[in-house]
Short mmCIF file of C-alpha atoms and ligand atoms in Angstrom, two decimals:
data_model
loop_
_atom_site.label_atom_id
_atom_site.label_comp_id
_atom_site.label_asym_id
_atom_site.label_seq_id
_atom_site.Cartn_x
_atom_site.Cartn_y
_atom_site.Cartn_z
CA UNK A 1 31.03 8.13 12.38
CA UNK A 2 29.01 11.20 11.39
CA UNK A 3 25.77 10.65 9.51
CA UNK A 4 27.35 12.26 6.46
CA UNK A 5 28.19 9.72 3.74
CA UNK A 6 31.92 9.39 3.26
CA UNK A 7 34.03 8.06 0.39
CA UNK A 8 36.12 5.39 2.02
CA UNK A 9 38.98 3.22 0.75
CA UNK A 10 39.42 -0.02 2.68
CA UNK A 11 42.59 -1.96 1.86
CA UNK A 12 42.48 -5.69 2.55
CA UNK A 13 38.68 -5.71 2.45
CA UNK A 14 38.61 -9.32 1.23
CA UNK A 15 40.42 -10.44 4.38
CA UNK A 16 39.01 -11.44 7.73
CA UNK A 17 38.63 -8.08 9.51
CA UNK A 18 38.37 -6.05 6.30
CA UNK A 19 35.30 -7.95 5.05
CA UNK A 20 33.41 -7.23 8.28
CA UNK A 21 34.48 -3.58 8.16
CA UNK A 22 33.35 -3.16 4.53
CA UNK A 23 29.91 -4.58 5.41
CA UNK A 24 29.62 -2.26 8.43
CA UNK A 25 30.60 0.85 6.43
CA UNK A 26 28.09 0.06 3.67
CA UNK A 27 25.38 -0.49 6.30
CA UNK A 28 26.26 2.93 7.73
CA UNK A 29 25.57 4.50 4.31
CA UNK A 30 29.11 5.15 3.06
CA UNK A 31 30.68 4.67 -0.38
CA UNK A 32 33.37 2.03 -0.21
CA UNK A 33 36.22 1.06 -2.54
CA UNK A 34 37.83 -2.20 -1.44
CA UNK A 35 41.41 -2.59 -2.70
CA UNK A 36 42.74 -6.11 -2.27
CA UNK A 37 45.35 -8.23 -4.07
CA UNK A 38 43.43 -11.42 -3.27
CA UNK A 39 46.39 -13.34 -1.90
CA UNK A 40 45.77 -16.80 -0.41
CA UNK A 41 44.19 -14.91 2.56
CA UNK A 42 41.68 -12.87 0.54
CA UNK A 43 38.27 -14.31 -0.18
CA UNK A 44 35.57 -12.36 -1.99
CA UNK A 45 32.98 -14.93 -0.92
CA UNK A 46 33.09 -13.26 2.50
CA UNK A 47 31.51 -10.24 0.78
CA UNK A 48 29.08 -12.09 -1.53
CA UNK A 49 26.06 -10.54 0.22
CA UNK A 50 27.22 -6.96 -0.52
CA UNK A 51 29.05 -7.42 -3.83
CA UNK A 52 26.12 -5.91 -5.77
CA UNK A 53 25.59 -2.99 -3.36
CA UNK A 54 25.39 0.28 -5.36
CA UNK A 55 27.89 2.01 -3.04
CA UNK A 56 30.47 -0.80 -3.18
CA UNK A 57 33.28 -1.25 -5.65
CA UNK A 58 36.26 -3.57 -5.75
CA UNK A 59 39.73 -3.18 -7.25
CA UNK A 60 42.10 -6.09 -7.40
CA UNK A 61 45.51 -4.50 -6.89
CA UNK A 62 48.72 -4.86 -4.93
CA UNK A 63 49.12 -1.97 -2.48
CA UNK A 64 52.82 -1.88 -3.41
CA UNK A 65 51.91 -1.17 -7.07
CA UNK A 66 52.28 2.62 -7.04
CA UNK A 67 50.69 3.41 -10.44
CA UNK A 68 47.61 1.27 -9.67
CA UNK A 69 47.22 2.77 -6.18
CA UNK A 70 47.73 6.39 -7.27
CA UNK A 71 45.23 5.82 -10.09
CA UNK A 72 42.64 4.40 -7.69
CA UNK A 73 43.07 7.26 -5.22
CA UNK A 74 42.85 9.96 -7.87
CA UNK A 75 39.67 8.57 -9.42
CA UNK A 76 37.88 7.57 -6.18
CA UNK A 77 39.08 10.60 -4.11
CA UNK A 78 38.63 9.09 -0.65
CA UNK A 79 38.11 11.29 2.41
CA UNK A 80 38.83 8.36 4.72
CA UNK A 81 41.16 5.38 4.42
CA UNK A 82 41.18 2.26 6.57
CA UNK A 83 44.43 0.43 5.85
CA UNK A 84 44.17 -3.27 6.70
CA UNK A 85 45.91 -5.03 3.79
CA UNK A 86 48.81 -7.00 5.15
CA UNK A 87 50.61 -10.28 5.27
CA UNK A 88 49.23 -11.26 8.66
CA UNK A 89 50.37 -14.73 9.69
CA UNK A 90 53.33 -14.93 12.10
CA UNK A 91 54.31 -18.49 11.08
CA UNK A 92 54.51 -17.49 7.41
CA UNK A 93 56.67 -14.50 8.36
CA UNK A 94 59.18 -16.91 9.89
CA UNK A 95 59.45 -19.09 6.78
CA UNK A 96 59.09 -16.27 4.19
CA UNK A 97 59.72 -12.80 5.63
CA UNK A 98 60.25 -10.88 2.38
CA UNK A 99 56.57 -10.84 1.38
CA UNK A 100 55.93 -9.11 4.72
CA UNK A 101 58.40 -6.37 3.88
CA UNK A 102 56.93 -5.90 0.39
CA UNK A 103 53.34 -5.56 1.55
CA UNK A 104 53.47 -4.31 5.12
CA UNK A 105 56.35 -1.85 4.70
CA UNK A 106 56.60 -0.86 1.03
CA UNK A 107 52.85 -1.22 0.47
CA UNK A 108 52.09 1.07 3.41
CA UNK A 109 54.53 3.69 2.10
CA UNK A 110 52.88 3.61 -1.34
CA UNK A 111 49.45 4.11 0.25
CA UNK A 112 50.72 6.99 2.38
CA UNK A 113 52.07 8.74 -0.72
CA UNK A 114 48.78 8.25 -2.56
CA UNK A 115 46.78 9.47 0.45
CA UNK A 116 49.04 12.49 0.84
CA UNK A 117 48.66 13.41 -2.82
CA UNK A 118 44.86 13.15 -2.55
CA UNK A 119 44.77 15.17 0.65
CA UNK A 120 47.02 17.91 -0.74
CA UNK A 121 45.38 18.13 -4.15
CA UNK A 122 41.72 18.32 -3.13
CA UNK A 123 40.50 20.52 -0.30
CA UNK A 124 39.32 17.97 2.24
CA UNK A 125 36.92 18.12 5.15
CA UNK A 126 38.14 18.09 8.74
CA UNK A 127 37.50 14.38 8.98
CA UNK A 128 40.10 13.25 6.41
CA UNK A 129 42.08 10.46 8.07
CA UNK A 130 44.45 7.65 7.24
CA UNK A 131 43.44 5.02 9.80
CA UNK A 132 46.23 2.48 10.13
CA UNK A 133 45.11 -0.86 11.54
CA UNK A 134 47.97 -2.49 13.40
CA UNK A 135 48.64 -5.05 16.10
CA UNK A 136 49.61 -5.13 19.78
CA UNK A 137 52.41 -7.51 18.75
CA UNK A 138 54.57 -4.46 17.92
CA UNK A 139 55.07 -4.04 21.68
CA UNK A 140 56.67 -7.47 22.12
CA UNK A 141 55.77 -9.91 24.87
CA UNK A 142 54.59 -9.50 28.46
CA UNK A 143 55.25 -11.72 31.48
CA UNK A 144 52.49 -12.84 33.85
CA UNK A 145 51.73 -9.26 34.90
CA UNK A 146 51.12 -5.89 33.28
CA UNK A 147 49.44 -4.57 30.15
CA UNK A 148 50.48 -2.63 27.06
CA UNK A 149 49.43 1.01 26.88
CA UNK A 150 49.76 3.64 24.14
CA UNK A 151 53.10 4.58 25.76
CA UNK A 152 54.63 1.11 25.69
CA UNK A 153 57.96 0.93 23.83
CA UNK A 154 58.11 -0.86 20.49
CA UNK A 155 59.84 -4.25 20.86
CA UNK A 156 58.69 -6.42 17.96
CA UNK A 157 60.09 -9.94 17.97
CA UNK A 158 58.89 -11.66 14.76
CA UNK A 159 59.30 -10.61 11.12
CA UNK A 160 55.51 -10.03 11.10
CA UNK A 161 55.47 -7.74 14.13
CA UNK A 162 58.65 -5.96 12.98
CA UNK A 163 57.07 -5.23 9.58
CA UNK A 164 53.90 -3.93 11.28
CA UNK A 165 56.04 -1.81 13.64
CA UNK A 166 57.84 -0.36 10.60
CA UNK A 167 54.49 0.47 9.02
CA UNK A 168 53.31 2.23 12.23
CA UNK A 169 56.48 4.35 12.17
CA UNK A 170 55.96 5.23 8.50
CA UNK A 171 52.40 6.41 9.19
CA UNK A 172 53.57 8.65 12.06
CA UNK A 173 56.44 9.95 9.92
CA UNK A 174 54.03 10.97 7.11
CA UNK A 175 51.89 12.67 9.76
CA UNK A 176 54.74 14.58 11.38
CA UNK A 177 56.67 15.38 8.19
CA UNK A 178 53.89 16.18 5.75
CA UNK A 179 50.95 16.81 8.08
CA UNK A 180 48.91 13.87 6.77
CA UNK A 181 45.98 13.35 9.18
CA UNK A 182 46.29 9.86 10.64
CA UNK A 183 45.37 7.59 13.53
CA UNK A 184 47.21 4.37 14.42
CA UNK A 185 45.25 1.59 16.12
CA UNK A 186 46.86 -1.49 17.67
CA UNK A 187 44.47 -4.29 18.46
CA UNK A 188 44.67 -7.63 20.21
CA UNK A 189 43.84 -11.02 18.63
CA UNK A 190 40.58 -10.99 16.69
CA UNK A 191 38.16 -13.87 16.30
CA UNK A 192 34.82 -14.42 14.58
CA UNK A 193 33.39 -15.67 11.27
CA UNK A 194 35.37 -15.71 7.99
CA UNK A 195 38.88 -16.04 9.44
CA UNK A 196 41.40 -17.94 7.33
CA UNK A 197 41.63 -21.59 8.49
CA UNK A 198 45.36 -21.21 9.27
CA UNK A 199 44.51 -19.14 12.38
CA UNK A 200 44.10 -20.80 15.81
CA UNK A 201 40.31 -20.84 16.28
CA UNK A 202 39.23 -22.02 12.78
CA UNK A 203 42.22 -24.39 12.71
CA UNK A 204 41.19 -25.99 16.00
CA UNK A 205 37.56 -26.37 14.88
CA UNK A 206 38.53 -27.80 11.46
CA UNK A 207 40.99 -30.27 12.93
CA UNK A 208 38.53 -31.29 15.64
CA UNK A 209 35.75 -32.00 13.15
CA UNK A 210 38.16 -33.79 10.79
CA UNK A 211 39.18 -36.19 13.59
CA UNK A 212 42.76 -34.91 13.30
CA UNK A 213 45.24 -33.81 15.99
CA UNK A 214 44.59 -30.25 17.25
CA UNK A 215 48.07 -28.72 17.49
CA UNK A 216 49.03 -26.56 20.46
CA UNK A 217 52.42 -24.82 20.42
CA UNK A 218 54.71 -25.64 23.36
CA UNK A 219 52.74 -26.23 26.56
CA UNK A 220 49.82 -23.96 25.57
CA UNK A 221 50.35 -21.47 28.40
CA UNK A 222 50.71 -18.48 26.05
CA UNK A 223 48.07 -15.88 26.77
CA UNK A 224 46.16 -13.84 24.19
CA UNK A 225 43.48 -11.18 24.68
CA UNK A 226 40.58 -12.14 22.38
CA UNK A 227 38.50 -9.46 20.68
CA UNK A 228 35.42 -10.20 18.57
CA UNK A 229 35.90 -8.87 15.04
CA UNK A 230 32.57 -6.98 15.12
CA UNK A 231 33.64 -5.18 18.31
CA UNK A 232 36.92 -4.31 16.58
CA UNK A 233 35.09 -2.87 13.56
CA UNK A 234 32.88 -0.82 15.86
CA UNK A 235 35.99 0.57 17.56
CA UNK A 236 37.52 1.49 14.18
CA UNK A 237 34.37 3.33 13.11
CA UNK A 238 34.29 5.23 16.42
CA UNK A 239 38.00 6.06 16.23
CA UNK A 240 37.48 7.52 12.74
CA UNK A 241 34.61 9.66 14.04
CA UNK A 242 35.83 10.71 17.48
CA UNK A 243 39.52 9.79 17.73
CA UNK A 244 42.12 12.53 17.95
CA UNK A 245 44.11 13.31 14.83
CA UNK A 246 47.79 12.19 15.03
CA UNK A 247 47.02 9.88 17.92
CA UNK A 248 47.19 6.17 18.79
CA UNK A 249 44.56 3.87 20.26
CA UNK A 250 44.90 0.39 21.69
CA UNK A 251 41.85 -1.82 21.12
CA UNK A 252 41.38 -5.03 23.14
CA UNK A 253 38.65 -7.32 24.33
CA UNK A 254 39.68 -7.51 28.01
CA UNK A 255 39.37 -11.24 27.45
CA UNK A 256 42.61 -13.04 28.29
CA UNK A 257 42.85 -16.79 27.73
CA UNK A 258 45.70 -19.27 27.73
CA UNK A 259 45.80 -20.96 24.31
CA UNK A 260 45.23 -24.37 25.86
CA UNK A 261 42.20 -23.16 27.84
CA UNK A 262 40.79 -21.49 24.74
CA UNK A 263 41.07 -24.67 22.67
CA UNK A 264 39.54 -26.74 25.50
CA UNK A 265 36.65 -24.26 25.64
CA UNK A 266 36.12 -24.56 21.88
CA UNK A 267 36.18 -28.36 22.17
CA UNK A 268 33.56 -28.16 24.94
CA UNK A 269 31.28 -26.10 22.68
CA UNK A 270 31.78 -28.61 19.85
CA UNK A 271 31.00 -31.48 22.22
CA UNK A 272 27.62 -29.83 22.85
CA UNK A 273 26.87 -28.77 19.26
CA UNK A 274 28.25 -31.74 17.33
CA UNK A 275 28.89 -34.66 19.72
CA UNK A 276 31.37 -37.22 18.45
CA UNK A 277 29.43 -40.24 17.19
CA UNK A 278 31.80 -42.61 19.02
CA UNK A 279 31.62 -40.58 22.25
CA UNK A 280 34.47 -38.81 24.06
CA UNK A 281 35.54 -35.20 23.84
CA UNK A 282 37.21 -33.35 20.97
CA UNK A 283 39.70 -32.22 23.63
CA UNK A 284 41.19 -35.74 23.43
CA UNK A 285 42.59 -34.70 20.01
CA UNK A 286 44.72 -31.89 21.52
CA UNK A 287 48.39 -32.54 20.67
CA UNK A 288 51.36 -30.51 21.87
CA UNK A 289 53.83 -29.60 19.11
CA UNK A 290 57.27 -27.92 19.13
CA UNK A 291 56.93 -24.27 20.09
CA UNK A 292 57.13 -21.48 17.48
CA UNK A 293 60.61 -19.84 17.51
CA UNK A 294 60.51 -16.63 19.57
CA UNK A 295 56.88 -17.29 20.57
CA UNK A 296 55.61 -14.28 22.54
CA UNK A 297 54.35 -15.41 25.95
CA UNK A 298 51.55 -12.98 26.69
CA UNK A 299 49.76 -10.01 25.14
CA UNK A 300 47.29 -7.88 27.07
CA UNK A 301 46.36 -4.27 26.68
CA UNK A 302 44.65 -1.38 28.38
CA UNK A 303 41.82 -0.09 26.18
CA UNK A 304 40.86 2.75 28.56
CA UNK A 305 41.90 5.51 26.14
CA UNK A 306 39.77 4.37 23.21
CA UNK A 307 36.83 4.02 25.60
CA UNK A 308 37.37 7.49 27.09
CA UNK A 309 37.76 9.24 23.71
CA UNK A 310 35.14 7.41 21.67
CA UNK A 311 32.72 5.78 24.12
CA UNK A 312 33.63 2.34 22.73
CA UNK A 313 33.30 -0.79 24.86
CA UNK A 314 33.38 -4.37 23.59
CA UNK A 315 29.81 -5.65 23.59
CA UNK A 316 30.17 -9.33 22.73
CA UNK A 317 30.90 -11.46 25.79
CA UNK A 318 33.41 -14.28 25.62
CA UNK A 319 30.89 -17.09 26.00
CA UNK A 320 28.48 -15.58 23.47
CA UNK A 321 31.30 -14.77 21.02
CA UNK A 322 33.05 -18.14 21.14
CA UNK A 323 29.75 -20.01 20.96
CA UNK A 324 28.46 -18.12 17.91
CA UNK A 325 31.87 -18.36 16.22
CA UNK A 326 32.01 -22.15 16.62
CA UNK A 327 28.42 -22.34 15.35
CA UNK A 328 29.42 -20.32 12.28
CA UNK A 329 32.40 -22.56 11.48
CA UNK A 330 30.27 -25.65 11.96
CA UNK A 331 27.84 -24.31 9.37
CA UNK A 332 30.45 -22.97 6.94
CA UNK A 333 33.58 -25.11 7.09
CA UNK A 334 32.16 -28.10 5.24
N1 NAD B 401 43.54 -10.86 12.83
C1 NAD B 401 44.01 -10.33 13.94
O1 NAD B 401 43.88 -10.92 15.02
C2 NAD B 401 44.67 -8.97 13.92
C3 NAD B 401 44.99 -8.36 15.15
C4 NAD B 401 45.58 -7.09 15.12
C5 NAD B 401 45.84 -6.45 13.93
N2 NAD B 401 45.54 -7.08 12.75
C6 NAD B 401 45.81 -6.36 11.51
O2 NAD B 401 44.57 -6.16 10.85
C7 NAD B 401 44.75 -6.22 9.44
C8 NAD B 401 43.80 -7.24 8.85
O3 NAD B 401 44.06 -8.51 9.45
P1 NAD B 401 43.27 -9.81 8.97
O4 NAD B 401 43.35 -10.80 10.06
O5 NAD B 401 41.96 -9.41 8.42
O6 NAD B 401 44.23 -10.29 7.79
P2 NAD B 401 43.93 -11.33 6.61
O7 NAD B 401 45.23 -12.03 6.36
O8 NAD B 401 42.71 -12.11 6.87
O9 NAD B 401 43.59 -10.38 5.36
C9 NAD B 401 44.58 -9.60 4.74
C10 NAD B 401 44.02 -9.13 3.40
O10 NAD B 401 45.01 -8.30 2.78
C11 NAD B 401 45.11 -8.69 1.42
N3 NAD B 401 46.49 -8.40 0.96
C12 NAD B 401 47.63 -9.00 1.36
N4 NAD B 401 48.67 -8.48 0.71
C13 NAD B 401 48.18 -7.50 -0.10
C14 NAD B 401 48.77 -6.60 -1.00
N5 NAD B 401 50.09 -6.56 -1.23
N6 NAD B 401 47.96 -5.71 -1.65
C15 NAD B 401 46.62 -5.72 -1.44
N7 NAD B 401 46.01 -6.58 -0.61
C16 NAD B 401 46.78 -7.46 0.06
C17 NAD B 401 44.81 -10.16 1.39
O11 NAD B 401 44.40 -10.60 0.09
C18 NAD B 401 43.71 -10.27 2.43
O12 NAD B 401 42.43 -10.07 1.84
C19 NAD B 401 46.22 -6.55 9.20
O13 NAD B 401 46.89 -5.34 8.92
C20 NAD B 401 46.70 -7.12 10.53
O14 NAD B 401 48.06 -6.85 10.74
C21 NAD B 401 44.95 -8.33 12.72
#
């Protein structure tokens, strides 16, 4: 982003990706208002090191609460918004889809209205943007071959991905209808410190260390493209600075792994860092469980456009990223 300090609203800043993004934006010298409802997935301890930063403020609010959101926008007057707040767990969307509609769809619409009002009311610099952080899951599932691109058709298959797809469409509609400056980003699976323990990597590490079964859906052949959360945040910052208004960018790590291979790799790292007192490998705890309904087989994406437009490349290699992530959970999951 430019060296000029910006006034930035981050929604979902107490979540996994949002907490890393807030820290990065403060380090870059910006003023940040974090708006988060603090659901089960939000954790302000992830931001304990910056909570007293003079340029940081926090508002506990539901993004679907229009009066609270309009009030926050009119007093803070952001010139940049990173929208990350969401219900984000596919399994929960299967058992309780309505919360996903309330936050991901209605909440996004409320934010768009508040952003539009701010943008229309106060003359804003060129760089005003609503950056919408979305997922590659909106494109559905791939077979063994091929990759998603920015031109892939939307084919969401879970209540989570359908609600994120709806939110992407709303953002583009506010851009086309009202001229709101926006960028949509769709990223692959993130990993790194501070992820909620329901997600695959922290779940596997927690279960391994607890001596419990490590569940793998189906036969574990599903493929995901793993992106380190710090690389994702770097891409978001670059997209805000250099991305084209009213455009879309796919962000991926170029790091495809079958779920089973990923968990075996994590177990191998744990075997080295925290050998089981009784011997044997943590991989012995891997247990296959009934597959998730409608489980997407493979996601992979072509991140050439974001690289070409912003100069971004993922910097954290798979071995370095997985190793440091396991180390972090070992130190922090107790
Ligand atoms: N984690 C991934 O692998 C991944 C990949 C692609 C895209 N995304 C997207 O990135 C964004 C962030 O993902 P994450 O993994 O950090 O999610 P997360 O579940 O860790 O965090 C979500 C945050 O949003 C907050 N929140 C939820 N509902 C809210 C509401 N109604 N009002 C205000 N705050 C609310 C939660 O309290 C939490 O702090 C999401 O939009 C997600 O769809 C995530």
